[in-house]
PDB file of C-alpha atoms in Angstrom:
ATOM      1  CA  MET A 799      70.466  75.528  99.038  1.00 41.00           C
ATOM      2  CA  THR A 800      73.331  73.506 100.261  1.00 46.00           C
ATOM      3  CA  GLU A 801      76.552  74.432 102.419  1.00 50.00           C
ATOM      4  CA  GLU A 802      78.299  74.376  99.036  1.00 52.00           C
ATOM      5  CA  ASN A 803      76.295  77.299  98.025  1.00 52.00           C
ATOM      6  CA  ASN A 804      76.466  79.147 100.363  1.00 63.00           C
ATOM      7  CA  LEU A 805      80.341  79.302 100.683  1.00 64.00           C
ATOM      8  CA  GLU A 806      80.099  79.718  96.260  1.00 73.00           C
ATOM      9  CA  ASN A 807      77.618  83.017  97.099  1.00 76.00           C
ATOM     10  CA  ALA A 808      79.025  84.457 100.692  1.00 79.00           C
ATOM     11  CA  SER A 809      81.288  87.766 100.654  1.00 84.00           C
ATOM     12  CA  GLN A 810      84.894  87.390 101.675  1.00 85.00           C
ATOM     13  CA  ASP A 811      83.981  89.091 104.826  1.00 88.00           C
ATOM     14  CA  GLU A 812      81.070  86.516 105.551  1.00 91.00           C
ATOM     15  CA  LEU A 813      83.722  83.089 104.298  1.00 91.00           C
ATOM     16  CA  VAL A 814      86.120  85.400 107.147  1.00 93.00           C
ATOM     17  CA  SER A 815      84.212  84.826 109.814  1.00 94.00           C
ATOM     18  CA  MET A 816      82.733  81.202 109.272  1.00 94.00           C
ATOM     19  CA  PHE A 817      87.243  80.587 109.462  1.00 95.00           C
ATOM     20  CA  VAL A 818      87.233  82.687 112.248  1.00 96.00           C
ATOM     21  CA  TYR A 819      84.225  80.625 114.321  1.00 96.00           C
ATOM     22  CA  SER A 820      85.522  77.289 113.193  1.00 94.00           C
ATOM     23  CA  LEU A 821      89.113  78.051 114.011  1.00 95.00           C
ATOM     24  CA  MET A 822      87.056  79.251 118.070  1.00 95.00           C
ATOM     25  CA  GLU A 823      84.682  75.909 117.733  1.00 94.00           C
ATOM     26  CA  ASP A 824      88.413  73.975 117.446  1.00 93.00           C
ATOM     27  CA  LYS A 825      89.906  75.290 119.421  1.00 92.00           C
ATOM     28  CA  GLY A 826      87.116  74.760 123.026  1.00 92.00           C
ATOM     29  CA  GLU A 827      86.561  78.576 122.877  1.00 94.00           C
ATOM     30  CA  ASN A 828      83.278  80.049 122.277  1.00 94.00           C
ATOM     31  CA  PRO A 829      82.983  81.186 118.805  1.00 92.00           C
ATOM     32  CA  ASP A 830      79.543  83.298 119.878  1.00 94.00           C
ATOM     33  CA  ASP A 831      81.765  85.948 122.035  1.00 95.00           C
ATOM     34  CA  LYS A 832      81.360  88.792 119.887  1.00 95.00           C
ATOM     35  CA  GLU A 833      84.698  90.475 120.801  1.00 96.00           C
ATOM     36  CA  ALA A 834      86.969  87.541 120.817  1.00 95.00           C
ATOM     37  CA  HIS A 835      85.164  86.993 116.600  1.00 95.00           C
ATOM     38  CA  LEU A 836      85.669  90.320 116.010  1.00 96.00           C
ATOM     39  CA  ALA A 837      89.438  90.506 117.497  1.00 96.00           C
ATOM     40  CA  LEU A 838      90.437  86.864 115.385  1.00 96.00           C
ATOM     41  CA  LYS A 839      88.584  88.164 112.445  1.00 96.00           C
ATOM     42  CA  GLN A 840      90.844  91.231 112.074  1.00 95.00           C
ATOM     43  CA  GLN A 841      93.947  88.798 113.242  1.00 95.00           C
ATOM     44  CA  VAL A 842      92.870  86.787 109.792  1.00 96.00           C
ATOM     45  CA  ILE A 843      92.410  89.320 107.543  1.00 94.00           C
ATOM     46  CA  ALA A 844      96.111  91.239 108.262  1.00 94.00           C
ATOM     47  CA  ALA A 845      97.289  87.878 108.496  1.00 95.00           C
ATOM     48  CA  ILE A 846      95.851  87.607 104.912  1.00 94.00           C
ATOM     49  CA  ASN A 847      96.974  90.985 103.708  1.00 89.00           C
ATOM     50  CA  ASP A 848     100.379  90.782 104.697  1.00 92.00           C
ATOM     51  CA  ALA A 849     101.170  87.988 102.795  1.00 95.00           C
ATOM     52  CA  ILE A 850      99.742  88.831 100.332  1.00 92.00           C
ATOM     53  CA  ILE A 851     101.370  92.524  99.956  1.00 91.00           C
ATOM     54  CA  ASP A 852     104.517  90.043 101.287  1.00 93.00           C
ATOM     55  CA  ALA A 853     104.170  88.384  97.522  1.00 95.00           C
ATOM     56  CA  LEU A 854     104.155  91.600  95.686  1.00 94.00           C
ATOM     57  CA  PRO A 855     107.019  91.997  93.576  1.00 94.00           C
ATOM     58  CA  THR A 856     109.720  94.666  94.334  1.00 93.00           C
ATOM     59  CA  ALA A 857     107.883  96.967  91.384  1.00 91.00           C
ATOM     60  CA  GLN A 858     104.368  96.771  93.021  1.00 92.00           C
ATOM     61  CA  ALA A 859     105.496  96.714  96.187  1.00 91.00           C
ATOM     62  CA  GLU A 860     107.080 100.082  95.871  1.00 92.00           C
ATOM     63  CA  GLU A 861     104.181 101.312  94.228  1.00 91.00           C
ATOM     64  CA  LEU A 862     101.987 100.384  97.709  1.00 90.00           C
ATOM     65  CA  ASN A 863     104.940 101.999  99.720  1.00 90.00           C
ATOM     66  CA  LYS A 864     104.396 105.634  98.518  1.00 92.00           C
ATOM     67  CA  LEU A 865     100.631 105.503  98.018  1.00 92.00           C
ATOM     68  CA  PHE A 866     100.550 104.786 101.856  1.00 89.00           C
ATOM     69  CA  GLU A 867     103.823 107.817 102.294  1.00 93.00           C
ATOM     70  CA  GLN A 868     101.937 109.426 100.498  1.00 93.00           C
ATOM     71  CA  GLY A 869      98.224 109.099 102.442  1.00 91.00           C
ATOM     72  CA  GLU A 870      97.049 107.693  99.012  1.00 90.00           C
ATOM     73  CA  VAL A 871      96.326 104.338  99.507  1.00 87.00           C
ATOM     74  CA  THR A 872      92.206 102.422  99.006  1.00 90.00           C
ATOM     75  CA  PRO A 873      91.086  99.635  98.346  1.00 87.00           C
ATOM     76  CA  GLU A 874      91.024  99.878  95.019  1.00 91.00           C
ATOM     77  CA  LYS A 875      93.697 101.270  94.283  1.00 90.00           C
ATOM     78  CA  MET A 876      95.851  98.185  96.574  1.00 88.00           C
ATOM     79  CA  SER A 877      93.455  95.639  93.819  1.00 89.00           C
ATOM     80  CA  GLU A 878      95.094  97.626  91.449  1.00 91.00           C
ATOM     81  CA  ILE A 879      98.127  96.756  91.843  1.00 91.00           C
ATOM     82  CA  ILE A 880      97.773  93.377  93.350  1.00 90.00           C
ATOM     83  CA  ALA A 881      95.726  92.579  89.845  1.00 90.00           C
ATOM     84  CA  LYS A 882      98.958  93.916  88.078  1.00 89.00           C
ATOM     85  CA  ALA A 883     101.105  91.436  90.485  1.00 91.00           C
ATOM     86  CA  GLU A 884      99.318  88.638  88.750  1.00 91.00           C
ATOM     87  CA  LEU A 885      99.716  87.011  91.784  1.00 91.00           C
ATOM     88  CA  ASP A 886      98.039  83.768  93.112  1.00 92.00           C
ATOM     89  CA  THR A 887      95.461  85.471  95.357  1.00 91.00           C
ATOM     90  CA  THR A 888      93.919  82.409  96.697  1.00 91.00           C
ATOM     91  CA  LYS A 889      96.401  79.934  96.882  1.00 94.00           C
ATOM     92  CA  ILE A 890      97.756  83.227  99.028  1.00 95.00           C
ATOM     93  CA  THR A 891      94.927  82.987 101.534  1.00 93.00           C
ATOM     94  CA  GLU A 892      94.448  79.504 102.185  1.00 93.00           C
ATOM     95  CA  GLU A 893      98.506  78.634 102.827  1.00 95.00           C
ATOM     96  CA  THR A 894      98.122  81.830 105.315  1.00 96.00           C
ATOM     97  CA  LEU A 895      94.616  80.401 106.485  1.00 95.00           C
ATOM     98  CA  ASP A 896      96.404  77.113 106.893  1.00 94.00           C
ATOM     99  CA  LYS A 897      99.109  78.137 108.520  1.00 95.00           C
ATOM    100  CA  LEU A 898      96.630  80.291 110.904  1.00 94.00           C
ATOM    101  CA  ARG A 899      94.487  77.257 112.023  1.00 94.00           C
ATOM    102  CA  GLU A 900      97.926  75.350 112.709  1.00 93.00           C
ATOM    103  CA  ASP A 901      99.275  77.799 114.662  1.00 93.00           C
ATOM    104  CA  TYR A 902      95.693  79.024 116.476  1.00 91.00           C
ATOM    105  CA  ILE A 903      94.767  75.290 116.981  1.00 88.00           C
ATOM    106  CA  GLY A 904      98.971  73.968 117.868  1.00 82.00           C
ATOM    107  CA  GLU A 905      98.456  75.946 120.793  1.00 60.00           C
ATOM    108  CA  VAL A 906      95.475  73.848 122.351  1.00 51.00           C
ATOM    109  CA  SER A 907      97.940  70.489 121.172  1.00 50.00           C
ATOM    110  CA  GLU A 908     101.009  71.749 123.625  1.00 50.00           C
ATOM    111  CA  GLU A 909      98.867  72.569 126.384  1.00 50.00           C
ATOM    112  CA  VAL A 910      97.153  69.117 126.498  1.00 48.00           C
ATOM    113  CA  GLU A 911     100.723  67.168 125.316  1.00 51.00           C
ATOM    114  CA  THR A 912     102.236  69.144 128.209  1.00 50.00           C
ATOM    115  CA  GLU A 913      99.892  68.454 130.374  1.00 51.00           C
ATOM    116  CA  GLU A 914      99.615  64.652 129.414  1.00 51.00           C
ATOM    117  CA  GLU A 915     103.336  64.773 129.985  1.00 54.00           C
ATOM    118  CA  LYS A 916     102.985  66.386 133.689  1.00 51.00           C
ATOM    119  CA  GLU A 917     100.807  63.051 134.467  1.00 54.00           C
ATOM    120  CA  GLU A 918     103.256  61.149 132.970  1.00 55.00           C
ATOM    121  CA  GLU A 919     106.005  61.995 135.441  1.00 52.00           C
TER     122      GLU A 919
END
C-alpha cells in the first residue's frame, strides 16, 4: 500500500498525529515524545475547531452558542450545524494547518536568524 493510500484511509485523528509528528520533526524536536506530541496535537485540534467555529455564519454561531449555554452540545449536533452552514471545512483546515506550521516552524527560523545576527556583530 502506498503512502497516498494510507493518507486516504487514515482517520482524522491519525492525520492530525501525522501532521504533529512532521511538525515536531521539522522543528528539530523529538516527535516520539508522547507527552509533547499529545499537547501539540490538542493545540492543533483546538485551532482547527476554533477556525471552523469562527467561520460559521451568525445564525449557526448563535445556534451553537445556545447549545453550549444549555450544556447540550454534542459532536453530532456540532457536525449538523457545520453541515447546515455549508462551510468548506477542508479549505479552513488546510489554511489553519499552514498557519500553524508557519508559526511553529517560524519560531525556529527567528531563533536561528537572531543567533546569526549576533555572530555577525
